[in-house]
Coordinates of C-alpha atoms in Angstrom, one line a residue:
Chain L
M1 CA 72.2 4.8 40.8
N2 CA 71.2 5.5 44.3
A3 CA 68.3 4.3 46.4
T4 CA 66.7 8.0 46.6
D5 CA 66.5 8.3 42.7
L6 CA 64.9 5.0 42.4
A7 CA 62.5 6.1 44.9
N8 CA 62.1 9.2 42.5
Q9 CA 61.8 7.5 39.3
A10 CA 59.3 5.5 41.2
T11 CA 57.0 8.1 42.6
A12 CA 56.8 9.8 39.0
A13 CA 56.3 6.6 37.2
A14 CA 53.3 5.9 40.0
N15 CA 51.6 9.9 39.3
R16 CA 52.0 9.3 35.7
A17 CA 49.9 6.0 36.3
L18 CA 47.3 8.3 38.6
D19 CA 47.3 10.8 35.7
L20 CA 46.6 7.9 32.7
A21 CA 43.8 6.6 35.3
E22 CA 42.4 9.9 35.4
A23 CA 42.5 10.5 32.0
A24 CA 40.9 7.8 31.3
R25 CA 38.3 8.0 33.6
R26 CA 37.2 11.4 32.1
A27 CA 37.0 9.6 29.0
A28 CA 34.4 6.9 30.5
E29 CA 32.5 9.5 31.8
A30 CA 32.7 11.4 28.5
A31 CA 31.8 8.2 26.3
A32 CA 28.9 7.0 28.8
P33 CA 26.3 9.4 27.8
I34 CA 27.1 8.5 23.9
A35 CA 26.6 4.7 25.1
A36 CA 24.0 5.1 26.7
A37 CA 22.0 7.1 23.8
A38 CA 23.5 4.3 21.6
E39 CA 22.1 1.4 23.3
P40 CA 18.4 1.6 23.0
F41 CA 18.6 2.8 19.2
L42 CA 21.0 0.2 18.8
Y43 CA 18.2 -1.8 20.5
L44 CA 15.5 -0.6 18.4
L45 CA 17.3 -0.8 15.1
T46 CA 18.1 -4.6 16.0
I47 CA 14.1 -5.4 16.6
F48 CA 13.5 -3.2 13.4
L49 CA 16.0 -5.2 11.2
M50 CA 14.3 -8.2 12.5
A51 CA 10.9 -7.3 11.8
C52 CA 11.6 -6.2 8.0
F53 CA 12.7 -9.9 7.7
V54 CA 9.8 -11.2 9.3
G55 CA 7.9 -8.7 6.9
Y56 CA 9.3 -9.9 3.5
Y57 CA 8.8 -13.6 4.0
V58 CA 5.2 -13.2 5.9
V59 CA 4.0 -10.8 2.9
W60 CA 5.4 -12.8 0.1
S61 CA 3.9 -15.7 1.5
V62 CA 0.0 -13.6 1.2
T63 CA -1.9 -15.2 -1.8
P64 CA -2.0 -12.4 -4.5
A65 CA -5.8 -12.5 -4.3
L66 CA -5.8 -11.3 -1.0
H67 CA -4.0 -8.0 -1.9
S68 CA -5.9 -5.6 -1.5
P69 CA -7.2 -6.9 2.1
L70 CA -3.4 -6.7 3.0
M71 CA -3.4 -3.3 2.6
G72 CA -6.9 -3.1 4.5
V73 CA -4.6 -4.3 7.3
T74 CA -1.7 -3.0 7.2
N75 CA -3.5 0.6 7.0
A76 CA -5.1 -0.9 10.3
I77 CA -2.1 -1.9 12.2
S78 CA 0.0 0.8 10.9
S79 CA -2.0 3.2 12.9
V80 CA -0.7 1.4 16.1
I81 CA 1.1 5.0 15.8
V82 CA -1.7 5.7 18.4
V83 CA 0.1 4.2 20.7
G84 CA 2.3 7.4 20.9
A85 CA -0.4 10.0 20.2
I86 CA -2.0 8.1 23.4
L87 CA 1.2 8.6 25.6
A88 CA 1.7 12.5 24.4
T89 CA -2.0 13.0 25.2
G90 CA -2.1 11.2 28.5
L91 CA 1.3 11.8 30.0
S92 CA 1.9 15.4 29.2
D93 CA 1.2 18.7 30.9
G94 CA 1.6 20.7 27.5
I95 CA -1.3 22.2 25.9
A96 CA 0.6 21.9 22.8
A97 CA 1.4 18.2 23.0
K98 CA -2.1 17.6 24.4
I99 CA -4.0 19.0 21.2
F100 CA -1.7 17.8 18.7
G101 CA -1.6 13.7 20.4
F102 CA -5.9 14.4 20.6
L103 CA -6.0 15.1 16.9
A104 CA -3.7 11.7 16.3
V105 CA -5.6 9.4 18.4
T106 CA -8.6 11.1 16.4
L107 CA -7.0 10.8 13.1
A108 CA -5.6 7.1 14.0
S109 CA -8.7 5.9 15.6
V110 CA -10.6 6.8 12.2
N111 CA -8.0 4.1 10.3
I112 CA -8.0 1.4 13.1
F113 CA -11.7 1.1 13.3
G114 CA -11.9 1.8 8.9
G115 CA -9.2 -0.6 8.2
F116 CA -10.3 -3.3 10.3
T117 CA -13.9 -2.8 9.3
V118 CA -13.2 -2.4 5.6
T119 CA -10.5 -5.5 6.1
R120 CA -13.6 -7.9 7.4
R121 CA -16.3 -6.9 4.8
M122 CA -13.6 -8.0 2.1
L123 CA -12.7 -11.0 3.7
A124 CA -16.5 -12.0 4.7
M125 CA -16.8 -12.5 0.5
F126 CA -14.3 -14.5 -0.4
R127 CA -16.2 -17.7 -0.2
K128 CA -15.9 -21.2 -1.9
K129 CA -17.2 -22.8 -4.8
G130 CA -20.9 -24.3 -3.8
Chain Q
M1 CA 9.5 4.8 29.3
A2 CA 7.8 1.8 29.4
T3 CA 7.3 -0.5 31.9
T4 CA 8.1 -4.3 31.9
L5 CA 4.3 -5.1 31.4
S6 CA 3.3 -2.9 28.7
T7 CA 6.7 -4.3 26.8
L8 CA 5.1 -7.5 27.5
A9 CA 1.7 -6.3 26.3
Y10 CA 3.7 -4.8 22.7
L11 CA 5.5 -7.8 22.6
V12 CA 2.4 -9.9 22.2
A13 CA 0.6 -7.2 19.9
S14 CA 3.5 -7.2 17.7
V15 CA 3.4 -11.0 17.7
L16 CA -0.6 -10.7 16.7
F17 CA -0.1 -8.2 13.9
I18 CA 2.4 -10.7 12.4
L19 CA -0.1 -13.5 12.6
A20 CA -2.9 -11.4 11.0
L21 CA -0.7 -11.0 8.0
R22 CA 0.1 -14.3 8.0
G23 CA -3.4 -15.2 8.1
L24 CA -3.8 -14.1 4.4
S25 CA -2.0 -16.4 2.9
H26 CA -5.2 -18.4 2.5
P27 CA -8.8 -17.5 1.9
E28 CA -10.1 -19.6 4.7
T29 CA -7.6 -18.1 7.7
S30 CA -7.5 -15.2 6.7
R31 CA -10.9 -13.9 8.7
R32 CA -9.5 -15.4 11.8
G33 CA -5.9 -13.6 10.9
N34 CA -8.1 -9.9 10.8
V35 CA -9.5 -10.8 14.5
F36 CA -6.1 -11.4 15.6
G37 CA -5.1 -7.9 14.6
M38 CA -8.2 -6.5 15.9
I39 CA -6.9 -8.1 19.2
G40 CA -3.7 -7.3 19.4
M41 CA -4.8 -3.5 18.8
A42 CA -7.0 -3.5 21.4
I43 CA -4.0 -5.0 23.6
A44 CA -2.0 -2.1 22.3
I45 CA -4.3 0.8 23.2
L46 CA -5.3 -0.6 26.5
A47 CA -1.5 -1.3 27.3
T48 CA -0.9 2.1 27.1
L49 CA -3.7 3.2 28.8
L50 CA -2.8 1.5 31.9
H51 CA 0.7 3.5 31.7
P52 CA 1.5 4.9 35.1
G53 CA 1.2 8.6 35.1
M54 CA -1.7 8.8 32.8
G55 CA -3.6 12.0 34.4
G56 CA -7.4 11.1 34.2
G57 CA -8.0 14.0 31.9
G58 CA -5.9 12.6 29.5
I59 CA -7.8 9.0 29.4
A60 CA -10.5 11.1 28.8
L61 CA -9.5 13.0 25.9
V62 CA -7.8 9.9 24.5
I63 CA -11.1 7.7 24.9
A64 CA -13.1 11.0 23.2
G65 CA -10.3 10.7 20.7
L66 CA -11.1 7.2 20.0
V67 CA -15.1 7.3 19.8
I68 CA -15.1 10.3 17.8
G69 CA -12.4 8.2 15.3
G70 CA -13.7 5.2 15.4
S71 CA -17.5 5.9 14.6
I72 CA -16.0 8.0 11.2
G73 CA -14.0 5.1 10.6
V74 CA -16.7 2.5 11.0
F75 CA -19.2 4.3 9.4
V76 CA -17.4 5.3 5.8
A77 CA -15.8 1.5 5.7
S78 CA -19.5 0.1 6.3
R79 CA -20.9 2.1 3.7
I80 CA -18.0 2.7 0.8
Q81 CA -18.8 0.6 -2.6
M82 CA -16.1 -1.9 -3.7
T83 CA -15.2 -0.3 -6.7
A84 CA -14.1 2.8 -4.2
L85 CA -12.0 0.7 -2.3
P86 CA -8.8 2.4 -3.9
Q87 CA -9.6 5.8 -2.7
L88 CA -10.8 4.8 0.4
V89 CA -7.5 3.2 0.9
A90 CA -5.7 6.2 -0.6
A91 CA -7.6 8.6 2.0
F92 CA -6.8 6.2 5.0
H93 CA -3.1 6.4 4.2
S94 CA -3.1 10.1 4.1
L95 CA -4.9 10.0 7.9
V96 CA -2.1 8.1 9.3
G97 CA 0.7 10.5 7.7
M98 CA -1.0 13.2 9.1
A99 CA -1.3 11.4 12.7
A100 CA 2.4 10.8 12.5
V101 CA 3.1 14.4 11.8
F102 CA 1.0 15.0 14.8
V103 CA 2.7 12.5 17.0
A104 CA 6.1 13.9 15.9
A105 CA 5.0 17.4 17.0
A106 CA 3.5 16.1 20.1
A107 CA 6.7 14.9 21.0
F108 CA 8.6 18.0 20.0
Y109 CA 6.7 20.0 22.4
A110 CA 6.5 17.3 25.4
P111 CA 9.5 15.4 25.0
E112 CA 9.8 14.4 28.6
S113 CA 6.5 11.9 28.1
F114 CA 8.7 9.7 26.1
G115 CA 12.0 10.3 28.1
I116 CA 14.1 11.9 25.6
G117 CA 14.8 15.1 26.7
T118 CA 12.9 18.3 27.8
Y119 CA 11.7 20.8 25.7
G120 CA 14.3 22.7 23.6
H121 CA 16.6 20.1 25.2
I122 CA 16.0 17.1 22.9
H123 CA 18.7 14.2 22.3
G124 CA 20.3 14.1 19.2
G125 CA 19.7 11.1 18.2
S126 CA 16.1 11.6 19.3
L127 CA 15.8 14.7 17.0
V128 CA 16.9 12.8 14.0
E129 CA 14.2 9.6 14.0
M130 CA 11.8 13.4 15.1
S131 CA 13.0 14.5 11.6
L132 CA 12.3 11.1 9.7
G133 CA 9.2 10.5 11.0
L134 CA 7.8 14.2 10.7
A135 CA 9.0 14.4 7.0
I136 CA 8.0 10.7 5.9
G137 CA 4.5 11.2 7.6
A138 CA 4.1 14.6 5.8
V139 CA 5.0 12.9 2.4
T140 CA 2.6 10.0 3.1
F141 CA -0.1 12.9 4.0
S142 CA -0.3 14.9 0.9
G143 CA 1.1 12.4 -1.6
S144 CA -2.0 10.3 -0.3
V145 CA -4.7 13.2 -0.7
I146 CA -3.4 13.6 -4.3
A147 CA -3.8 9.9 -4.7
F148 CA -7.0 10.1 -3.6
A149 CA -8.0 12.8 -5.6
K150 CA -7.0 11.1 -8.7
L151 CA -8.7 7.8 -8.1
D152 CA -11.9 9.4 -6.7
G153 CA -12.2 11.4 -9.9
R154 CA -12.0 14.8 -8.2
M155 CA -9.0 15.7 -10.2
S156 CA -7.9 14.5 -13.4
G157 CA -5.9 11.2 -13.6
A158 CA -4.2 12.3 -16.4
P159 CA -0.1 13.2 -15.5
I160 CA 0.7 16.7 -14.9
L161 CA 4.0 17.7 -16.2
F162 CA 6.1 20.7 -16.6
Q163 CA 9.3 22.0 -17.3
G164 CA 12.2 21.1 -14.5
Q165 CA 9.8 19.2 -12.7
H166 CA 12.2 16.7 -11.7
W167 CA 15.0 19.0 -11.0
L168 CA 12.6 20.9 -8.6
N169 CA 11.8 18.0 -6.6
L170 CA 15.2 16.9 -6.4
G171 CA 16.2 20.7 -5.6
L172 CA 13.4 20.5 -2.7
G173 CA 14.7 17.1 -1.8
I174 CA 18.1 18.7 -0.9
L175 CA 16.5 21.4 1.0
L176 CA 14.8 19.1 2.7
L177 CA 17.7 17.2 4.0
V178 CA 19.3 20.5 5.0
L179 CA 16.7 21.7 7.2
V180 CA 16.8 18.3 9.0
I181 CA 20.4 18.6 9.2
A182 CA 19.8 22.4 11.1
F183 CA 16.7 20.7 12.6
V184 CA 18.9 18.6 14.3
A185 CA 21.6 20.9 15.4
T186 CA 19.4 23.6 16.6
G187 CA 16.0 21.8 17.9
N188 CA 14.5 25.1 16.8
A189 CA 10.5 25.3 16.3
V190 CA 10.6 27.0 13.2
L191 CA 12.9 24.4 11.3
F192 CA 10.3 21.7 12.5
W193 CA 7.0 23.2 10.7
L194 CA 9.7 24.2 7.9
I195 CA 10.6 20.6 7.4
A196 CA 6.6 19.6 7.6
L197 CA 5.7 22.4 4.8
L198 CA 8.5 21.2 2.6
A199 CA 7.6 17.5 2.9
F200 CA 4.1 18.4 2.1
A201 CA 4.9 20.2 -0.8
L202 CA 7.4 17.5 -1.7
G203 CA 4.5 14.7 -1.2
F204 CA 2.3 16.8 -3.7
L205 CA 5.2 17.1 -6.4
L206 CA 5.9 13.6 -6.2
I207 CA 2.3 12.2 -7.1
I208 CA 1.0 15.2 -9.5
P209 CA 3.0 13.6 -12.6
I210 CA 1.9 9.9 -12.1
G211 CA -1.0 8.9 -14.2
G212 CA -4.1 7.3 -13.4
A213 CA -3.3 4.0 -14.1
D214 CA 0.0 3.7 -12.4
M215 CA -2.1 4.7 -9.4
P216 CA -1.6 0.6 -8.1
V217 CA 2.5 1.3 -7.7
V218 CA 1.3 4.5 -6.0
V219 CA -1.2 3.3 -3.3
S220 CA 1.2 0.9 -2.9
M221 CA 4.3 2.9 -2.2
L222 CA 2.4 5.2 0.3
N223 CA 1.3 1.6 2.3
S224 CA 4.9 1.3 2.3
Y225 CA 5.8 5.2 3.7
S226 CA 3.1 5.1 6.1
G227 CA 5.1 2.1 7.5
W228 CA 8.2 3.8 7.4
A229 CA 6.5 7.0 9.3
A230 CA 5.2 4.6 12.0
A231 CA 8.8 3.0 12.1
G232 CA 10.2 6.7 12.3
I233 CA 8.0 7.4 15.2
G234 CA 8.6 4.2 17.2
F235 CA 12.5 5.2 17.2
T236 CA 11.7 9.0 18.3
V237 CA 9.4 7.5 21.2
G238 CA 11.4 4.4 21.8
N239 CA 8.4 2.2 21.3
I240 CA 9.3 -1.6 20.1
L241 CA 5.5 -2.1 19.1
L242 CA 5.6 1.0 16.5
V243 CA 9.3 0.4 15.2
V244 CA 8.3 -3.6 14.6
T245 CA 4.8 -2.7 12.7
G246 CA 6.1 0.0 10.7
A247 CA 8.6 -2.1 9.4
L248 CA 6.0 -5.0 8.9
V249 CA 3.9 -2.4 6.9
G250 CA 6.8 -0.8 4.9
A251 CA 8.1 -4.3 3.7
S252 CA 4.2 -5.5 2.6
G253 CA 3.9 -2.1 0.6
A254 CA 7.3 -2.3 -1.3
I255 CA 6.7 -5.4 -1.9
L256 CA 2.9 -4.7 -3.7
S257 CA 5.1 -1.9 -5.4
Y258 CA 7.6 -4.8 -6.6
I259 CA 5.0 -6.8 -7.7
M260 CA 3.1 -4.3 -9.4
C261 CA 5.8 -2.7 -11.2
K262 CA 6.7 -6.1 -12.8
G263 CA 3.3 -6.8 -13.5
M264 CA 4.1 -3.5 -16.1
N265 CA 7.6 -4.6 -16.7
R266 CA 8.6 -1.1 -15.8
S267 CA 11.3 -0.2 -13.0
I268 CA 9.6 2.2 -9.7
I269 CA 12.1 4.8 -11.1
N270 CA 9.9 4.9 -14.0
V271 CA 6.8 4.5 -12.9
L272 CA 7.6 7.7 -10.5
L273 CA 9.1 9.9 -12.9
G274 CA 5.6 9.6 -13.8
G275 CA 4.1 10.6 -17.6
F276 CA 3.4 7.3 -18.8
G277 CA 0.9 6.9 -21.7
T278 CA 1.3 10.7 -22.7
T279 CA 4.7 10.4 -25.2
G280 CA 4.2 11.6 -28.3
G281 CA 5.8 8.5 -30.1
T282 CA 3.3 6.0 -29.7
A283 CA 1.0 8.0 -31.9
A284 CA 2.9 7.8 -34.8
A285 CA 3.5 3.7 -34.3
G286 CA -0.8 3.7 -34.2
D287 CA -1.1 5.7 -37.5
A288 CA 1.3 3.3 -39.0
A289 CA -0.8 0.3 -38.0
A290 CA -3.6 1.6 -38.7
G291 CA -2.8 2.2 -42.3
D292 CA -3.0 -1.2 -43.7
R293 CA -4.6 -3.6 -41.4
V294 CA -7.9 -5.8 -42.5
P295 CA -10.9 -4.4 -40.3
V296 CA -11.8 -5.6 -37.1
K297 CA -15.0 -8.2 -37.1
A298 CA -17.3 -6.9 -35.1
G299 CA -20.2 -9.4 -33.7
S300 CA -23.5 -9.0 -31.9
P301 CA -24.3 -10.2 -28.3
E302 CA -26.1 -13.0 -30.0
D303 CA -23.1 -14.3 -31.8
A304 CA -21.1 -14.2 -28.7
A305 CA -24.0 -16.2 -26.7
Y306 CA -24.6 -18.6 -29.6
I307 CA -20.7 -19.6 -29.4
M308 CA -20.4 -19.8 -26.0
K309 CA -23.3 -21.8 -25.7
N310 CA -21.0 -24.6 -27.6
A311 CA -18.0 -23.7 -25.8
Q312 CA -16.3 -26.3 -23.0
K313 CA -14.1 -24.1 -21.6
I314 CA -14.3 -20.5 -21.0
I315 CA -12.4 -17.7 -19.7
V316 CA -13.3 -14.4 -18.6
V317 CA -11.0 -11.9 -18.7
P318 CA -12.4 -8.8 -16.7
G319 CA -10.2 -5.0 -16.2
Y320 CA -10.7 -2.1 -14.6
G321 CA -13.4 -1.4 -17.1
M322 CA -15.7 -4.2 -15.8
A323 CA -15.4 -2.3 -12.6
V324 CA -16.1 0.9 -14.2
A325 CA -19.5 -0.6 -15.8
Q326 CA -20.0 -2.0 -12.8
A327 CA -20.8 -5.4 -14.7
Q328 CA -19.6 -7.9 -12.7
Q329 CA -22.5 -9.1 -11.0
V330 CA -24.1 -9.8 -14.7
L331 CA -21.0 -11.5 -15.6
R332 CA -21.5 -13.9 -12.8
E333 CA -24.9 -14.0 -14.0
M334 CA -23.4 -15.2 -17.5
A335 CA -20.8 -17.8 -15.7
D336 CA -24.0 -19.3 -14.1
L337 CA -25.6 -19.5 -17.3
L338 CA -22.6 -20.8 -18.9
K339 CA -22.0 -23.7 -16.4
K340 CA -25.5 -24.9 -16.2
E341 CA -24.5 -25.6 -20.0
G342 CA -22.1 -27.3 -19.4
A343 CA -18.8 -25.3 -19.8
E344 CA -16.3 -24.6 -17.1
V345 CA -15.6 -21.2 -16.7
S346 CA -12.6 -19.2 -15.3
Y347 CA -11.5 -15.8 -14.4
A348 CA -7.9 -14.5 -15.2
I349 CA -6.7 -11.7 -13.3
H350 CA -3.7 -9.7 -14.4
P351 CA -1.3 -8.1 -11.3
V352 CA -2.0 -4.8 -12.1
A353 CA -5.9 -5.4 -13.4
G354 CA -7.8 -2.8 -11.5
R355 CA -6.6 0.4 -9.3
M356 CA -5.1 -1.8 -6.5
P357 CA -3.6 -4.4 -6.0
G358 CA -6.6 -7.5 -5.3
H359 CA -9.1 -5.0 -6.3
M360 CA -10.4 -7.4 -9.1
N361 CA -10.5 -10.1 -6.7
V362 CA -12.4 -8.3 -4.3
L363 CA -14.9 -7.2 -6.9
L364 CA -15.4 -10.5 -8.2
A365 CA -15.8 -11.7 -4.9
E366 CA -18.7 -9.0 -3.9
A367 CA -20.4 -10.6 -6.8
N368 CA -20.2 -14.1 -5.8
V369 CA -17.9 -15.5 -7.7
P370 CA -15.9 -18.3 -5.8
Y371 CA -12.8 -17.4 -4.9
D372 CA -11.3 -20.9 -6.4
E373 CA -12.4 -20.2 -9.9
V374 CA -10.2 -17.1 -10.0
K375 CA -6.4 -17.4 -11.2
E376 CA -3.8 -15.4 -11.1
L377 CA -1.4 -14.9 -14.4
E378 CA 1.4 -17.9 -14.1
E379 CA -1.5 -20.7 -13.5
I380 CA -3.9 -19.4 -15.8
N381 CA -1.8 -18.8 -19.2
P382 CA -1.1 -22.1 -20.1
E383 CA -5.1 -23.0 -19.7
F384 CA -5.6 -20.5 -22.8
A385 CA -4.3 -22.8 -25.7
E386 CA -7.5 -25.1 -24.2
A387 CA -10.1 -22.9 -23.7
D388 CA -12.6 -22.1 -26.4
V389 CA -13.4 -19.1 -25.3
A390 CA -11.4 -16.1 -23.9
Y391 CA -14.2 -13.1 -22.6
V392 CA -12.1 -9.8 -22.4
I393 CA -14.2 -7.3 -20.1
G394 CA -12.7 -4.1 -19.7
A395 CA -9.0 -4.9 -20.0
N396 CA -6.9 -4.1 -23.0
D397 CA -3.3 -3.1 -22.5
V398 CA -2.5 -6.7 -20.4
T399 CA -3.8 -9.0 -23.0
N400 CA -1.9 -7.1 -26.4
P401 CA 0.8 -9.7 -28.1
A402 CA 2.4 -7.0 -29.1
A403 CA 4.3 -7.0 -25.1
K404 CA 5.5 -10.2 -26.6
T405 CA 6.6 -9.4 -30.3
D406 CA 7.0 -5.5 -30.7
K407 CA 10.2 -4.5 -29.2
A408 CA 9.3 -1.0 -29.8
S409 CA 6.1 -1.2 -28.2
P410 CA 6.1 0.8 -24.7
I411 CA 4.7 -1.9 -23.2
Y412 CA 7.4 -4.5 -24.7
G413 CA 8.1 -6.7 -22.2
M414 CA 4.7 -6.4 -20.0
P415 CA 4.0 -10.2 -18.5
I416 CA -0.1 -10.4 -20.4
L417 CA -2.5 -12.8 -20.4
D418 CA -1.9 -14.8 -23.8
V419 CA -5.7 -14.5 -24.9
E420 CA -4.5 -14.9 -28.2
R421 CA -4.4 -18.6 -28.2
A422 CA -7.7 -19.4 -27.4
K423 CA -10.3 -20.4 -30.3
T424 CA -12.3 -17.3 -29.9
V425 CA -12.0 -14.1 -28.3
F426 CA -14.5 -11.8 -27.2
F427 CA -13.4 -8.4 -26.7
V428 CA -16.0 -5.8 -25.4
K429 CA -15.1 -2.3 -25.6
R430 CA -16.6 1.1 -25.8
G431 CA -14.6 2.0 -29.3
M432 CA -11.4 1.7 -31.2
A433 CA -9.4 3.9 -28.8
S434 CA -6.4 2.6 -27.4
G435 CA -5.6 1.5 -24.2
Y436 CA -3.5 3.4 -20.9
A437 CA -0.5 2.9 -22.8
G438 CA -1.4 4.6 -25.9
V439 CA -0.9 1.7 -28.1
D440 CA -2.9 -0.1 -30.4
N441 CA -3.8 -3.7 -29.4
E442 CA -3.2 -6.5 -32.3
L443 CA -5.6 -8.0 -30.9
F444 CA -8.2 -6.5 -32.5
F445 CA -6.8 -7.5 -36.0
R446 CA -6.8 -10.8 -35.5
P447 CA -8.9 -13.6 -37.0
N448 CA -10.1 -15.2 -34.5
T449 CA -11.0 -11.8 -32.1
M450 CA -14.7 -10.5 -32.6
M451 CA -15.2 -7.0 -31.5
L452 CA -18.5 -6.8 -29.2
F453 CA -18.9 -2.9 -29.0
G454 CA -21.0 -1.5 -26.7
D455 CA -20.8 -0.8 -22.7
A456 CA -19.7 -3.8 -20.9
K457 CA -22.9 -4.0 -18.7
K458 CA -25.2 -3.4 -21.5
V459 CA -23.0 -6.1 -23.8
T460 CA -23.0 -8.9 -20.8
Q461 CA -26.7 -7.8 -20.4
E462 CA -27.7 -8.8 -23.7
I463 CA -25.6 -12.0 -23.6
V464 CA -27.4 -13.2 -20.3
Q465 CA -31.0 -12.6 -22.1
A466 CA -29.9 -14.5 -25.3
L467 CA -28.6 -17.4 -23.5
Q468 CA -31.7 -17.4 -21.3
R469 CA -34.0 -17.8 -24.8

């Protein structure tokens, strides 16, 4: 084996390495949007699952006597969906989004104010003996 | 996309919402909890309004919506009768569902507002989340409308059943899934609205077979759905507060549904398939029983007043019939008079009494019954053996001893109040009709039972008059 062959082999190996690096770079590029999209989802999913556990334990600690007020409160807070409605109404320029956003804000507001009001009324009635 | 500051505000709001639920562990802390909830909501709304890029016109529109919706909400909620609470809650659930549909539509037509793409080019993942939020929201809406109509007496509470009902629902469910897949693949607007329409139909069809007295489960379940819809929208628009709150509400409704089902010893599937209380089998059992039974012992309100005057320990067992007759106020008057005579009065609440979880407790609280006199099933059951009198008013199936002994009974295995152990049982009832489950209550025929026939309110009023004499 002479020096020229060795040099040729080295060049070939180097070229192959370059090709591999290029393929790896392309693969990484292709995967990047998926990773970028998956990351916020996984982040939200983590929060979601944790919140499910918190909800589970907190709700079991609610006394059965207050299950109706519990429904009132959960009804009010589930209307936090108003946040999405406000963003749609305030941020978009499109007329469709503005109309849907406005309708959603109105419906959710009925719940927010109605839910907290009726819960307050219920809770005000729970009094101790004497 | 949310800024650091608004994310922080959403975090604070989430914690306040958790504290609002936490406060409900005791009546004394519950009022403060509700205030926490209101503060949390105010923070969430303000933080969103301060979002950079909010146009002046948009803010004006939002405030208009808040004022219009808020006034309607406060107006309705301050006027509603406490007996009508279940239908109010059902109506409110339908609004959350519809709001979820509208937010999904807004996100579909203006995805750039939420950073999930541009119109017609929304990211695939966001389309999945959007269609979930949309479908659950739409089911919540139409399901709650039916629940509202049944609870409010605008449609019959009787289950509506037809041939092939469950197969139709299953078919529609599969079709919905296919539409969702097609929508995620294409992002087509027509498919978006088809999903909404189909989910509306499905919500409607899912609730019509369920009978009136199963509504506590339905209301709890729709409460849960409204939470999952909010969480679905939260995923779509990438908002942690919606995701957290949706999970809290979803978990809460699911637990309440579970408690209600356990209170009836039925699986959620059994409740959802519906038609309970209409099967022909129970009628035969009733006929057989009626044949060689001793006649029931009927008494007058005066008799009842005399016996209760001499009683030491009295347990009142209220049911939905009490609420229908609006007898809670006069019931409390009766209890006050008996307490003056030196008796100890307490109230026994079955988990499924009333038309929504905890409904009886609210009605009694409204009639100024102190909450420490009102007890849950596990707590009060051992006390019946020591009780001189059990006063059953507007309840039936939840006192039926057949649930403990008769394996053929449709209510076998259901936890019941051990009313029959009391020395004397007064059973206030309009007539001898069977309860919701369509079964005879053998308690009527027991030697220690005295039937007080008549309207719950009228009978109790007459007892009050007799006690005052």
